[in-house]
Every structure is written in structure tokens, then in C-alpha cells.
Amino acid sequence: MSAAGSIRIIAIVGGSAAFLIGASIFLAAIGRPPLATLSQMVLYAFGDSYSLSESLVKATPILLCALAVILPARLGLITVGGEGQLYFGALTGTAVVIALPAAPMVVLLPAMLLAGAIGGGAWSGIAGLLRARCNVNETISTLLMNYVAVLLVNYVIYGAWKDPASLGWPATMMFPPAAIVPSVFGTRAHVGLIVGIAAAVVLHISVTHTRWGIALRVLAGNRKVAAMAGFSFVKQTLLVMALGGALAGFAGICETSAIQGRLQAGISVGYGLTGFLVAWLSGQNFLRAIPIAILIGGLIAAGDALQLYSKIPSASATIMQGLLFVAALGASGLAGRGTARHG
Amino acid sequence: MAQPLVMMSSIRKQFGPVLANDDVSVTVNAGEVLALLGENGAGKSTLMKILYGFYAADAGTIRISGQPVSFSSPREAMAAGIGMVFQQFSLIPALSVLENLLAALPDAPWLQPRGSTKVRAALRWLTRLAPEIDPNRAVRTLSVGERQLVELAKVLNLDARVVILDEPTSVLTPAETERLYGFIKTLTSEGKAVVLITHKLADIAACADHIVVMRGGKIVDEAPARDRTPGSLVEAMVGRGVAGSLPPPSSPPTDVPLLQVRGLSADIQGRKIRDVSFELAPGEILGIAGVSGNGQFTLAESLAGLVPALAGDVVLDGVSIASRVEDGAISGDVAYVPERPLDNAVVADLDLALNLALRDVRQLDFFPDRKAAFRRAHELISRYDIRPPQPTLAASALSGGNLQKLVIARELSGRVRLVIACYPTMGLDVLATQAVYREMFRQATEDACVVWISEELDDLLSYAHRIAVIHAGEIMGITRREAADRRTLGRWMAGHAMIEAA
Ligand SMILES: Nc1ncnc2c1ncn2[C@@H]1O[C@H](COP(=O)(O)OP(=O)(O)OP(=O)(O)O)[C@@H](O)[C@H]1O
Ligand SMILES: [Mg+2]
């Protein structure tokens, strides 16, 4: 078997084992029966159609934000801006709804989604421009722009866009039905999931089988040689950052419209960061990000359900999520180190 | 008889389908220079990287002073007194020479007060090897030859008992080479052992005590140096007699210039060229001689249009090719073989097929035809004898010489009007060198201008139509081959400009 293949298997088996041990210790420490609780979590995540749909709801923005990390990573860029792009996309998408509340669905829905994607793309594109033109580190700039985007959303929901009818609750008006993203399969899961999976497949094919993919690989490998071949780092940086941001922005407006029904604080519970971790777990691979995002979505949904039914504090779900990431990243790191020198 | 210092027995190393070392046994004695010869891809670097703990052998044993050892990393090998200077360098370009040397010391200090004993320890070999290199210069501003010397100082700093040099002289100037020979002799007289991997018979004549010739992963000849003639070594290396030397390319048919370089000035991170002017007729070969690090890299890059010209112009057949516009590829009429191919010409972790296709990668279909790319790669690989012949291999897996062949194959196989070649035969064995020259001269007979930057003065004197000498970024003089003599060229190289006959 190829070295990469065996590394991956070692990482998956080792990571799962480490996670199970860590989670069991944690659950035992807070006085819960580990095995029973863990199997309950699996049921809460994927046990019936309702829990499955909740898991997919959570997985959707995570997947889109992961794609927003993977695409720039193919050019060697490390961005952590999913959260900010998601918020900014929510903001620009909502602006359309506020401007045209009475427009018919055929106009309003596409315009809103497009505005969300453009907003996210522009937000991320700024970081791309700074990187390409002024060599500003994209990791830092996207990180900082996260705070700005979140605060901008707060600014409008506490200010100009606050719905007077909401009695002081900081939120915009409810979206009209013409601005609600349709759900699929009669569940709460929405079109964003389909878009996310389709985007992952299209991006995967693009980077592996097209001339554009070659450009990204050459640019990531040797910028000097790439320039000789006529590939522009500036152009491609802008492109991958904007495309990635557009996906995260799209996730933002979908969350706002389909899940919350209006723009308010807390549209994302760390989806941007979770997406970043999913991207790393997938080894920056678009297709692999799909099942991983669904798995993590399941874990989050199960955490919510545990809190509801078993009165386990919601922080424990977050802690377990953290354990999972540490176990998986640690295992893949160790496996990689163990086999790296025999190639 | 005394214990041999190093004894490698029955070493085997396989890379996928390639058997790089097949049951190889060598011994290295203290106070001796072992010359390791062999064509490109013979397995010389691999064998020494195994001794250096960089690769683990698949089978075989290593003994040092009779003690069996097994190194799992270069760090352990270094602790056992084995040091190696790689063919492809491992210095960190952004750091200064001193910082690089300090970082390589086993107990690199966190704080480095100037003039401390640590700094003195880090610089002790450099000041002997190359006193003219300012330790505070960034490594990226050094020429290839200077980098080599810093690498060597880095290894010697570690008090190695066995010093492995992988083709050290292929990038050195004659003077630097002489100085290196001197050092090798000093080292052996101090009881150290030196392993010298080389393609140059001059190196062997100058300092080898014992010779091992490898081919196809095996040892094909082994003898004391005095028992072998250059002719027999070449034959052992490539397995047949060499074709003899090439006929010099015929003179260009016209002298209407095709390439005009006028007052070209450029600057790459302090490596400047100033006011370079010359004209070339179609089919004319201009050799550019000079001590490396005198602006050759900048000259090549600015002729290719890869760095903006600060002044002046490069005109090829009436069209300016200087200062390629942003995003523009290098002109399709120009073939460019840069120095240090790993940094400047290939993408190390991409496969051979893609690296071979880079010249016109932008003309590919949106969904490139992979089959066609592989067909073309197969064809180039067999025509240029790139080994191993696997288009799916990453370029980083090629031996130094085969990497160079890859670049030559990509750049010189098509039809171009200007060839810029910077040390094109660096690291190539005798046959491959001839193949490269034949390819370059074929371009000339097909009416391309050839600018050939080289340190092989003998080759320049036998094949170039005219020879220019560059010193400190300026052309010191240009002469026809027939009128060239070594003394004048030597004076130009030292910076004495041509005195124009009034
Ligand atoms: N890391 C690697 N992965 C795969 N193949 C390799 C690797 N390193 C070397 N090889 C192959 O092993 C063979 C021997 O390579 P090696 O670098 O030892 O040759 P060499 O004798 O040093 O040649 P040169 O004179 O060109 O430097 C070559 O066919 C090379 O392609
Ligand atoms: Mg080699």
C-alpha cells in the first residue's frame, strides 16, 4: 500500500481510539456512564430521520466553511476567515431583503443568495488583495477581519436594522417567505447542503483535472517557475480567496434565512473555526471534507440533544468536539512522522 | 593493517521500482580521498546519503572504525563524525551566512553576542576557506560557488572525521577549485577521510587516492588512483568509449544581428549588472566567462525578461523582450536554462510529465489531455535519456544530473530563436554533457542565438564563436574565439577591462 494510504488508516484508527478513550475518561469524570452516553450520542446524531436532518443542518455551514479553507490551501494560503466571511455574507444578503422586502421570490431569493456570496467573496477578497499586492499575511488578516465582520453585524442589528417589533431583542425583521431558502427532503436541512456537496465535487474535479488546477499546483510549488510559465500569483490569490469567501458567505445567508429566519447575533456557533479544523482533518481534500463535516455536524447535534434530554451541559459537547480534533490531528501527525522517513 | 574508518557492506536501496544501490560495498580509509565516479543516476549520492543517515538502507551494514552502526538521522551520523555537503544545498536563503553557520552548530546558542566564542567557532573554517565572504551577507545574495563554500564550512565546523563532498567542484571557479583541492589535502593530512563524488577527471588527477566507479547501482570498477588512466575511467563510467569531442559549430552565415542587447542594467537583490551591450547574429554562440557570482544570474534572468531592466533593452528580431509584463509568460521564442534548476526551473513535488510541459502549459486545453502529456513526456524522457524513465515520478526524486537533463529537454527540444543557458552542464557526466552541447549547437545551426554562461573555459574556447567576460556585473571585453587567449581572458576575469585599440 502507498505510504500515504497507510498513514491515513493509522491516523483514522488511532485517532478514533484516542478519541474514544479521551471521551470516556471525560464522561466518567463528570459522572456519566461512558459507553451508554457515547452510544446514545450516536443515536442522537444519526439514529432517526429527525436527528439525521439536524446533523445535516449543522454540517452544512461547516462544510461550506471548510471548502473556503481548502481552496486557498491549494495555493499554499492558510486562511482562518470562514467565520467573518459567513457573517459578512449574512450581512450583505440581509441588506437585499431589507431593501426589497416585497419583491417576489424569483427575484428576492436569487438576489439575496447572490448578495451573500458576493459579500463573503469580497470580504475574503480583501485579505487576498492585501496578500497578493502588499504581502500581508493572510492568516493574520483573515483572523482579524473575523472580529470586524461580527461587530458589523452587531452594529446593524442593534442599530439601523433593528426591528422595532422585536421589543429590544437585537435582530432584524423576520424574513418574508419569499426570502426563505427552501428546505429539502421535507426536513430542516436546506439547499445549502446540496450546494456545498456540489461545490465540493466541482472543486475537486477542477483542481485535479483542469489547467486551472495545474496553475494552482505550480504556483504553490514554485512561484518563480510559475511566473515563467505565465501563471499569476496575484490573480489566482484573488480568485481562490474570493471563491472560498463566496462559499462561506453563502453559508452565512443560508443560515440566516433558513435556520434563523432573520439576522441576529449568534448566527454561527463557531462554524468558521470548525470548518477550518475539518479542512485540516481532510488533508485539504474537498471530497473527504464532506463525510468529516457530516460527522462533526452529528457530534454537535448530538451534543445539543444530550443537553436537552440528558441534562449534560452543552459545554461538554464542545469539549468532546475539541477532544475529537486533538485526537485526530495528533494521530495523523504522529502517523505521518512515523512513516515519513521511509519513502 | 589499520581498521578502515568506514566500511559499508552489501548496501541495498530501492526507490519504488528503481534499485539505486545494489549490493554495494566500499571502504574509506583515514587520511585518504576516495573518489566516487559514475554517470548520472548511478547511485552515488544515494550511497553517501545512506552513510550520512539521510536514507535508511534496505539491507547491508555500516561499520565505523570496526563498530557496527545504524544511523536513523543525519544528526546521529554527524555525532559519529560524518559530514556531508549535498549536491543541492541546504542553506536557509533568508538568513545570513553567520546565522546559517551558527544554526548548524550542535549546541546552537539562543543569544549570539558578536565576537563570542560561538561566533568564532562558527566562522573558523569559513575564514580559512573563503575569507572574502562577509558573514553578515544573506545567503540568498551569494553565488552558487560561494554557497558551496559556506556549506563546506558548515560541515567542517562539526569536526567531521569523514567529509563527503557531492560534486563540489561543478560549481566552483578554477581558483576556488584549486583552493578546495588544497583543503582536501590538509584534511587528509590531518587524518580525516574525504569522499569526493565527481564527474570531473581533473578532480581525480588532483587529489584522489582511491577510485570507485558506479554504474546502474553497482560498483563496476575499483582501484588505487594511480592505476587508472582518464580514458579507462570514462569507459568504466559509461560502459563504452566516448565519441570523442564534438566538431565546433560552423560560423553564422550572416552578421545581421538577430539579438541586440543595449545598455542593459538590472539588479536582483544587490547582484547587479551594468550597461551590458552586445549583438548576436542568428546562429551565433556567445560564451560568457567569468568568476561565478559576478552577475551571471542577473544577466541571464534579465535577458530572459524575468526581472525588469533598470535601463536598456533586449531586442530579439525587432521585438523587445526585456521586462516581461506582469503575468506574461517568458517569450515563446526564448529557451532558458537557469542555474540551480531545483530552485529556478522545476516544481519539485510535481511529476516529470507536468514539469516537462511547463513551457506551454498555458496553451493546454481547459481539461488537459493527460494521455497526450504522458506520451510527450515519454518521448522526451527517452530522447534525453532521463532516468528513471517514469513520467509520474516527482521531479525531486531525480538525481542532480537527470534534473538538469529534464530542464534541457523541456527548453531545448522545441524551436526557439534565443537560447540562454546558465551553467547548462553543471553536474552532468561526460556523455550527458556532450548531449547538451549537441542540443545547444543544433539550436545554433537552426539559426537561434545562443548565450552560454559557463565556467568551463576549455569548452568555451573550443565551441563558442565569441567569448565575453563578465566581472562585477560589467562586460570586461568580448573577443572572437580565434583571437582569444587565456591570459587576456584571465586578466578580464580579474577585472582589468579591455583596452580599446584607438
Ligand atoms: N528520493 C528518491 N525517490 C525515488 N528515486 C530516487 C530518489 N533518490 C534517488 N532516486 C533514484 O535513484 C537513482 C540513483 O540516484 P542518485 O541521486 O544516487 O544518483 P547519482 O549517482 O548521484 O547521479 P548524479 O550524478 O546525476 O547526481 C536514480 O535513478 C534516481 O532517480
Ligand atoms: Mg548525485
Tab-separated table of C-alpha atoms in Angstrom, chain A residues 75-189:
chain	number	residue	atom	x	y	z
A	75	LEU	CA	-2.379	27.679	-3.411
A	76	GLY	CA	-0.457	27.406	-0.158
A	77	LEU	CA	-2.523	30.035	1.655
A	78	ILE	CA	-3.760	29.474	5.198
A	79	THR	CA	-6.942	31.333	5.949
A	80	VAL	CA	-8.969	31.293	9.134
A	81	GLY	CA	-11.567	33.758	7.931
A	82	GLY	CA	-14.591	31.467	7.453
A	83	GLU	CA	-16.418	32.977	10.401
A	84	GLY	CA	-16.022	36.563	9.217
A	85	GLN	CA	-16.924	35.710	5.639
A	86	LEU	CA	-20.000	33.889	6.873
A	87	TYR	CA	-21.113	36.908	8.916
A	88	PHE	CA	-20.385	39.371	6.156
A	89	GLY	CA	-22.296	37.259	3.645
A	90	ALA	CA	-25.216	37.181	6.059
A	91	LEU	CA	-24.997	40.937	6.295
A	92	THR	CA	-24.961	41.664	2.558
A	93	GLY	CA	-27.636	39.057	1.841
A	94	THR	CA	-29.855	40.559	4.512
A	95	ALA	CA	-29.333	44.002	3.020
A	96	VAL	CA	-31.099	42.824	-0.109
A	97	VAL	CA	-34.040	41.516	1.907
A	98	ILE	CA	-34.285	44.775	3.810
A	99	ALA	CA	-34.127	46.767	0.607
A	100	LEU	CA	-36.723	44.729	-1.319
A	101	PRO	CA	-38.946	43.108	1.299
A	102	ALA	CA	-41.917	42.866	-1.024
A	103	ALA	CA	-40.165	41.501	-4.092
A	104	PRO	CA	-41.399	38.170	-5.478
A	105	MET	CA	-39.465	35.028	-4.644
A	106	VAL	CA	-37.959	34.565	-8.121
A	107	VAL	CA	-36.242	37.917	-7.681
A	108	LEU	CA	-35.635	38.102	-3.964
A	109	LEU	CA	-34.239	34.632	-3.281
A	110	PRO	CA	-31.566	34.571	-6.005
A	111	ALA	CA	-30.666	38.199	-5.363
A	112	MET	CA	-30.289	37.530	-1.646
A	113	LEU	CA	-28.178	34.402	-2.119
A	114	LEU	CA	-26.020	36.101	-4.719
A	115	ALA	CA	-25.524	39.117	-2.495
A	116	GLY	CA	-24.496	36.816	0.353
A	117	ALA	CA	-21.962	35.039	-1.822
A	118	ILE	CA	-20.591	38.292	-3.231
A	119	GLY	CA	-20.337	39.755	0.255
A	120	GLY	CA	-18.369	36.776	1.565
A	121	GLY	CA	-16.223	36.772	-1.559
A	122	ALA	CA	-15.445	40.458	-1.269
A	123	TRP	CA	-14.648	40.168	2.432
A	124	SER	CA	-12.198	37.365	1.753
A	125	GLY	CA	-11.003	39.055	-1.434
A	126	ILE	CA	-9.775	41.991	0.630
A	127	ALA	CA	-7.455	39.664	2.512
A	128	GLY	CA	-6.441	38.151	-0.830
A	129	LEU	CA	-5.658	41.570	-2.265
A	130	LEU	CA	-3.603	42.503	0.787
A	131	ARG	CA	-1.678	39.264	0.448
A	132	ALA	CA	-1.099	39.463	-3.271
A	133	ARG	CA	-0.282	43.156	-3.520
A	134	CYS	CA	1.233	44.092	-0.180
A	135	ASN	CA	2.359	40.679	1.077
A	136	VAL	CA	0.242	40.967	4.219
A	137	ASN	CA	-0.006	37.556	5.861
A	138	GLU	CA	-3.426	36.152	5.002
A	139	THR	CA	-3.757	34.162	8.207
A	140	ILE	CA	-3.492	37.280	10.341
A	141	SER	CA	-5.668	39.452	8.131
A	142	THR	CA	-8.481	36.904	7.856
A	143	LEU	CA	-8.337	36.302	11.595
A	144	LEU	CA	-8.682	39.998	12.367
A	145	MET	CA	-11.389	40.523	9.780
A	146	ASN	CA	-13.482	37.919	11.599
A	147	TYR	CA	-13.892	40.309	14.514
A	148	VAL	CA	-14.750	43.190	12.250
A	149	ALA	CA	-17.471	41.239	10.424
A	150	VAL	CA	-19.085	40.006	13.631
A	151	LEU	CA	-19.087	43.518	15.046
A	152	LEU	CA	-20.542	44.943	11.855
A	153	VAL	CA	-23.466	42.548	12.143
A	154	ASN	CA	-23.903	43.565	15.774
A	155	TYR	CA	-23.800	47.177	14.726
A	156	VAL	CA	-26.708	46.853	12.316
A	157	ILE	CA	-28.866	44.608	14.466
A	158	TYR	CA	-28.525	46.911	17.433
A	159	GLY	CA	-28.881	49.955	15.194
A	160	ALA	CA	-30.328	50.739	11.833
A	161	TRP	CA	-31.805	47.365	11.017
A	162	LYS	CA	-33.226	46.553	14.434
A	163	ASP	CA	-36.826	45.501	14.173
A	164	PRO	CA	-38.918	47.778	16.442
A	165	ALA	CA	-41.410	44.940	16.792
A	166	SER	CA	-38.878	42.673	18.434
A	167	LEU	CA	-39.120	44.511	21.741
A	168	GLY	CA	-35.479	45.332	22.211
A	169	TRP	CA	-34.188	41.945	21.080
A	170	PRO	CA	-31.315	42.740	18.731
A	171	ALA	CA	-32.451	41.316	15.419
A	172	THR	CA	-33.768	42.409	12.073
A	173	MET	CA	-37.328	41.858	10.994
A	174	MET	CA	-38.362	38.313	10.142
A	175	PHE	CA	-37.565	37.449	6.544
A	176	PRO	CA	-40.631	37.346	4.276
A	177	PRO	CA	-41.477	33.839	2.952
A	178	ALA	CA	-40.106	34.893	-0.432
A	179	ALA	CA	-36.666	35.135	1.182
A	180	ILE	CA	-36.629	31.754	2.889
A	181	VAL	CA	-34.200	29.231	1.417
A	182	PRO	CA	-36.193	26.102	0.573
A	183	SER	CA	-35.617	23.029	2.664
A	184	VAL	CA	-35.022	19.636	1.171
A	185	PHE	CA	-36.487	16.186	1.746
A	186	GLY	CA	-39.179	17.728	3.920
A	187	THR	CA	-36.704	18.315	6.744
A	188	ARG	CA	-34.900	21.309	8.184
A	189	ALA	CA	-31.897	20.558	6.001
